[in-house]
Coordinates of C-alpha atoms in Angstrom, one line a residue:
Chain A
G1 CA 0.0 0.0 0.0
D2 CA 0.9 3.7 -0.1
S3 CA 3.4 4.8 2.5
V4 CA 5.8 7.6 3.5
T5 CA 9.2 7.1 5.2
Q6 CA 11.1 9.9 6.9
M7 CA 14.5 10.1 8.4
E8 CA 14.5 9.5 12.1
G9 CA 15.1 12.3 14.4
P10 CA 15.7 14.2 16.4
V11 CA 17.8 16.5 14.2
T12 CA 19.8 19.1 16.2
L13 CA 21.4 22.0 14.4
S14 CA 23.0 25.3 15.3
E15 CA 21.3 28.5 14.0
E16 CA 22.2 29.3 10.4
A17 CA 23.1 25.7 9.6
F18 CA 21.8 23.9 6.5
L19 CA 18.8 21.6 6.9
T20 CA 17.9 18.5 5.0
I21 CA 15.1 16.1 6.1
N22 CA 14.8 13.1 3.9
C23 CA 11.4 11.8 2.8
T24 CA 10.7 8.9 0.4
Y25 CA 7.3 7.5 -0.6
T26 CA 5.8 4.4 -2.0
A27 CA 2.7 4.8 -4.2
T28 CA 1.4 4.1 -7.7
G29 CA 0.9 6.9 -10.0
Y30 CA 1.6 10.6 -9.1
P31 CA 0.3 11.4 -5.6
S32 CA 0.4 15.0 -4.4
L33 CA 3.1 15.5 -1.8
F34 CA 3.2 17.8 1.2
W35 CA 5.3 18.9 4.1
Y36 CA 3.5 19.9 7.3
V37 CA 5.0 21.5 10.4
Q38 CA 3.7 21.2 13.9
Y39 CA 4.9 23.6 16.6
P40 CA 4.7 22.5 20.2
G41 CA 1.1 22.4 21.5
E42 CA -0.4 23.3 18.1
G43 CA -2.1 21.7 15.1
L44 CA -0.5 21.0 11.7
Q45 CA 0.3 23.8 9.3
L46 CA 0.9 23.2 5.6
L47 CA 4.5 24.2 4.8
L48 CA 4.7 23.4 1.1
K49 CA 3.3 21.1 -1.5
A50 CA 4.0 19.7 -5.0
T51 CA 1.5 18.0 -7.3
K52 CA 3.6 16.6 -10.1
A53 CA 7.1 15.3 -11.0
D54 CA 9.8 18.0 -10.9
D55 CA 7.6 20.5 -9.2
K56 CA 9.4 22.5 -6.5
G57 CA 7.4 23.6 -3.5
S58 CA 8.7 26.5 -1.4
N59 CA 7.7 28.6 1.5
K60 CA 9.4 30.6 4.3
G61 CA 12.8 29.6 3.0
F62 CA 12.0 25.9 2.9
E63 CA 12.1 24.0 -0.4
A64 CA 11.3 20.5 -1.6
T65 CA 11.4 19.0 -5.1
Y66 CA 9.1 16.1 -6.3
R67 CA 11.5 13.5 -7.6
K68 CA 9.6 10.8 -9.4
E69 CA 12.8 8.8 -10.3
T70 CA 13.9 8.5 -6.7
T71 CA 10.3 8.7 -5.2
S72 CA 11.6 11.4 -2.9
F73 CA 10.5 14.8 -1.5
H74 CA 13.4 15.9 0.7
L75 CA 12.9 19.1 2.7
E76 CA 15.7 21.7 2.7
K77 CA 16.5 25.1 4.1
G78 CA 19.6 27.0 3.7
S79 CA 19.8 28.7 7.1
V80 CA 17.6 27.5 10.0
Q81 CA 16.5 29.7 12.9
V82 CA 15.6 28.9 16.4
S83 CA 12.0 29.5 15.5
D84 CA 12.1 26.6 13.0
S85 CA 12.2 24.2 15.9
A86 CA 9.2 21.9 15.4
V87 CA 8.1 18.5 14.2
Y88 CA 8.0 18.1 10.4
F89 CA 5.8 15.6 8.7
C90 CA 6.0 14.5 5.0
A91 CA 2.7 13.3 3.6
L92 CA 1.0 12.2 0.4
F93 CA -2.6 12.5 -0.5
R94 CA -4.2 9.4 -2.0
R95 CA -7.8 8.1 -2.4
G96 CA -9.2 10.8 -0.1
K97 CA -6.6 10.3 2.7
L98 CA -3.5 12.0 3.9
I99 CA -0.8 9.5 4.6
F100 CA 1.9 10.7 7.0
G101 CA 5.5 9.8 7.6
Q102 CA 6.5 9.3 11.2
G103 CA 7.6 12.9 11.7
T104 CA 11.1 14.4 12.3
T105 CA 11.8 16.6 15.3
L106 CA 14.0 19.5 14.5
Q107 CA 15.7 21.4 17.4
V108 CA 17.7 24.5 16.5
K109 CA 20.1 25.9 19.1
P110 CA 21.2 29.5 19.2
Chain B
D1 CA -10.0 32.8 5.3
T2 CA -8.0 29.5 5.6
E3 CA -9.0 28.8 9.1
V4 CA -10.4 25.6 10.7
T5 CA -11.7 26.3 14.1
Q6 CA -12.0 23.6 16.8
T7 CA -13.7 23.8 20.2
P8 CA -12.9 23.3 22.9
K9 CA -9.2 23.6 23.0
H10 CA -8.9 21.4 26.1
L11 CA -11.3 18.8 27.5
V12 CA -11.2 16.6 30.6
M13 CA -13.9 14.0 30.8
G14 CA -14.7 11.0 32.9
M15 CA -15.2 7.5 31.5
T16 CA -19.0 7.8 32.0
N17 CA -19.3 11.2 30.5
K18 CA -20.8 12.2 27.1
K19 CA -19.1 15.1 25.3
S20 CA -18.7 16.5 21.8
L21 CA -15.9 18.1 19.9
K22 CA -16.7 20.7 17.3
C23 CA -15.1 21.8 14.1
E24 CA -16.0 24.6 11.7
Q25 CA -14.6 25.9 8.4
H26 CA -15.8 28.5 5.9
M27 CA -13.5 27.7 3.0
G28 CA -16.2 26.0 1.0
H29 CA -14.5 22.6 1.4
R30 CA -16.7 19.6 1.0
A31 CA -14.3 17.1 2.6
M32 CA -13.8 17.1 6.4
Y33 CA -11.7 14.8 8.5
W34 CA -11.1 13.7 12.1
Y35 CA -7.6 12.6 13.1
K36 CA -6.2 11.3 16.4
Q37 CA -2.7 12.1 17.4
K38 CA -0.8 10.6 20.3
A39 CA 2.4 12.2 21.6
K40 CA 5.4 12.0 19.3
K41 CA 3.4 10.2 16.7
P42 CA 1.9 11.2 13.3
P43 CA -1.9 11.9 13.1
E44 CA -4.0 8.8 12.5
L45 CA -7.1 9.1 10.3
M46 CA -10.4 8.3 12.0
F47 CA -13.1 9.5 9.7
V48 CA -13.7 11.3 6.4
Y49 CA -16.8 13.0 5.3
S50 CA -17.3 13.8 1.6
Y51 CA -20.3 16.0 0.6
E52 CA -21.6 15.6 4.2
K53 CA -21.7 11.8 3.9
L54 CA -19.4 9.4 5.8
S55 CA -17.0 8.0 3.2
I56 CA -14.2 6.5 5.3
N57 CA -14.3 5.0 8.8
E58 CA -10.9 3.6 9.8
S59 CA -12.4 0.9 12.0
V60 CA -12.9 3.4 14.9
P61 CA -14.6 2.1 18.0
S62 CA -18.3 3.0 18.3
R63 CA -17.6 5.1 21.4
F64 CA -16.6 7.7 18.8
S65 CA -19.5 8.9 16.7
P66 CA -19.0 11.5 14.0
E67 CA -21.6 13.8 12.6
C68 CA -21.6 16.3 9.7
P69 CA -24.7 18.5 10.1
N70 CA -23.8 20.7 7.2
S71 CA -21.0 21.5 4.8
S72 CA -19.3 23.8 7.3
L73 CA -19.6 21.8 10.5
L74 CA -18.2 18.5 11.8
N75 CA -18.8 17.1 15.2
L76 CA -17.3 14.1 17.1
H77 CA -19.5 12.7 19.8
L78 CA -17.7 10.9 22.7
H79 CA -19.2 8.4 25.0
A80 CA -17.7 5.9 27.5
L81 CA -14.2 6.6 26.5
Q82 CA -11.1 4.9 28.0
P83 CA -8.0 6.5 29.4
E84 CA -6.0 5.4 26.3
D85 CA -8.3 7.6 24.2
S86 CA -6.5 10.6 25.7
A87 CA -4.9 12.4 22.7
L88 CA -4.9 15.5 20.5
Y89 CA -7.9 15.3 18.2
L90 CA -7.4 17.2 14.9
C91 CA -10.0 18.3 12.4
A92 CA -9.1 19.1 8.8
S93 CA -10.9 20.1 5.6
S94 CA -10.0 20.1 1.9
Q95 CA -11.5 20.1 -1.5
V96 CA -12.8 16.7 -2.6
G97 CA -10.5 14.9 -5.0
D98 CA -6.8 13.7 -5.1
R99 CA -5.3 16.3 -7.5
N100 CA -4.0 19.5 -6.2
T101 CA -5.7 18.9 -2.8
E102 CA -4.3 20.4 0.3
A103 CA -5.8 19.8 3.8
F104 CA -6.1 22.6 6.4
F105 CA -5.9 21.6 10.0
G106 CA -7.4 23.1 13.1
Q107 CA -5.4 23.7 16.3
G108 CA -6.9 20.5 17.8
T109 CA -8.7 19.6 21.0
R110 CA -6.5 18.1 23.7
L111 CA -8.6 15.4 25.3
T112 CA -7.8 13.8 28.7
V113 CA -9.9 10.9 29.9
V114 CA -9.8 10.3 33.6

């Protein structure tokens, strides 16, 4: 069945470091792909999305490119801030359902 | 307006109580969802409503009873819950369909069953 696999965390970085969070998916066809972010004590916020191969989603300095050949949607940011500390979920939308990866906790230290 | 509003934000209930969680959106979305999230885990889908009809029930125990009275509102009725049902309950909404569909989430209701 459809699934999403994320790198295990937690990921701990210093402020202004480069961030990569890996995400790969298993699905037939071309599902829409998403990154959601969850700050402590809050719901999920959509960070970015891509709906077809080679699409690049971007928002707030974060980027991810839909790679059909490697079935990946890795999240990157060139310079993280303390305020980026949160849990990040990769997800795909298929047959009326959002299917989430396990989530990756990011902690950014000043 | 891209907001999904959930009430209450926090709820403590006993195992014999009956309570309801409420969710509202005014984005014109015709798909609405209930998710359950335990600490340090991803959200788990419970129910999906499409055009106000229940389209997906992920084998959720009957002590959870969803209701979609109109296209803007979604309720989750709770009865005879167990302590292990304590979790963050998230509501979401989206357009119907798989292409170019993004789901918007509420802030959640943190439920504690005592």
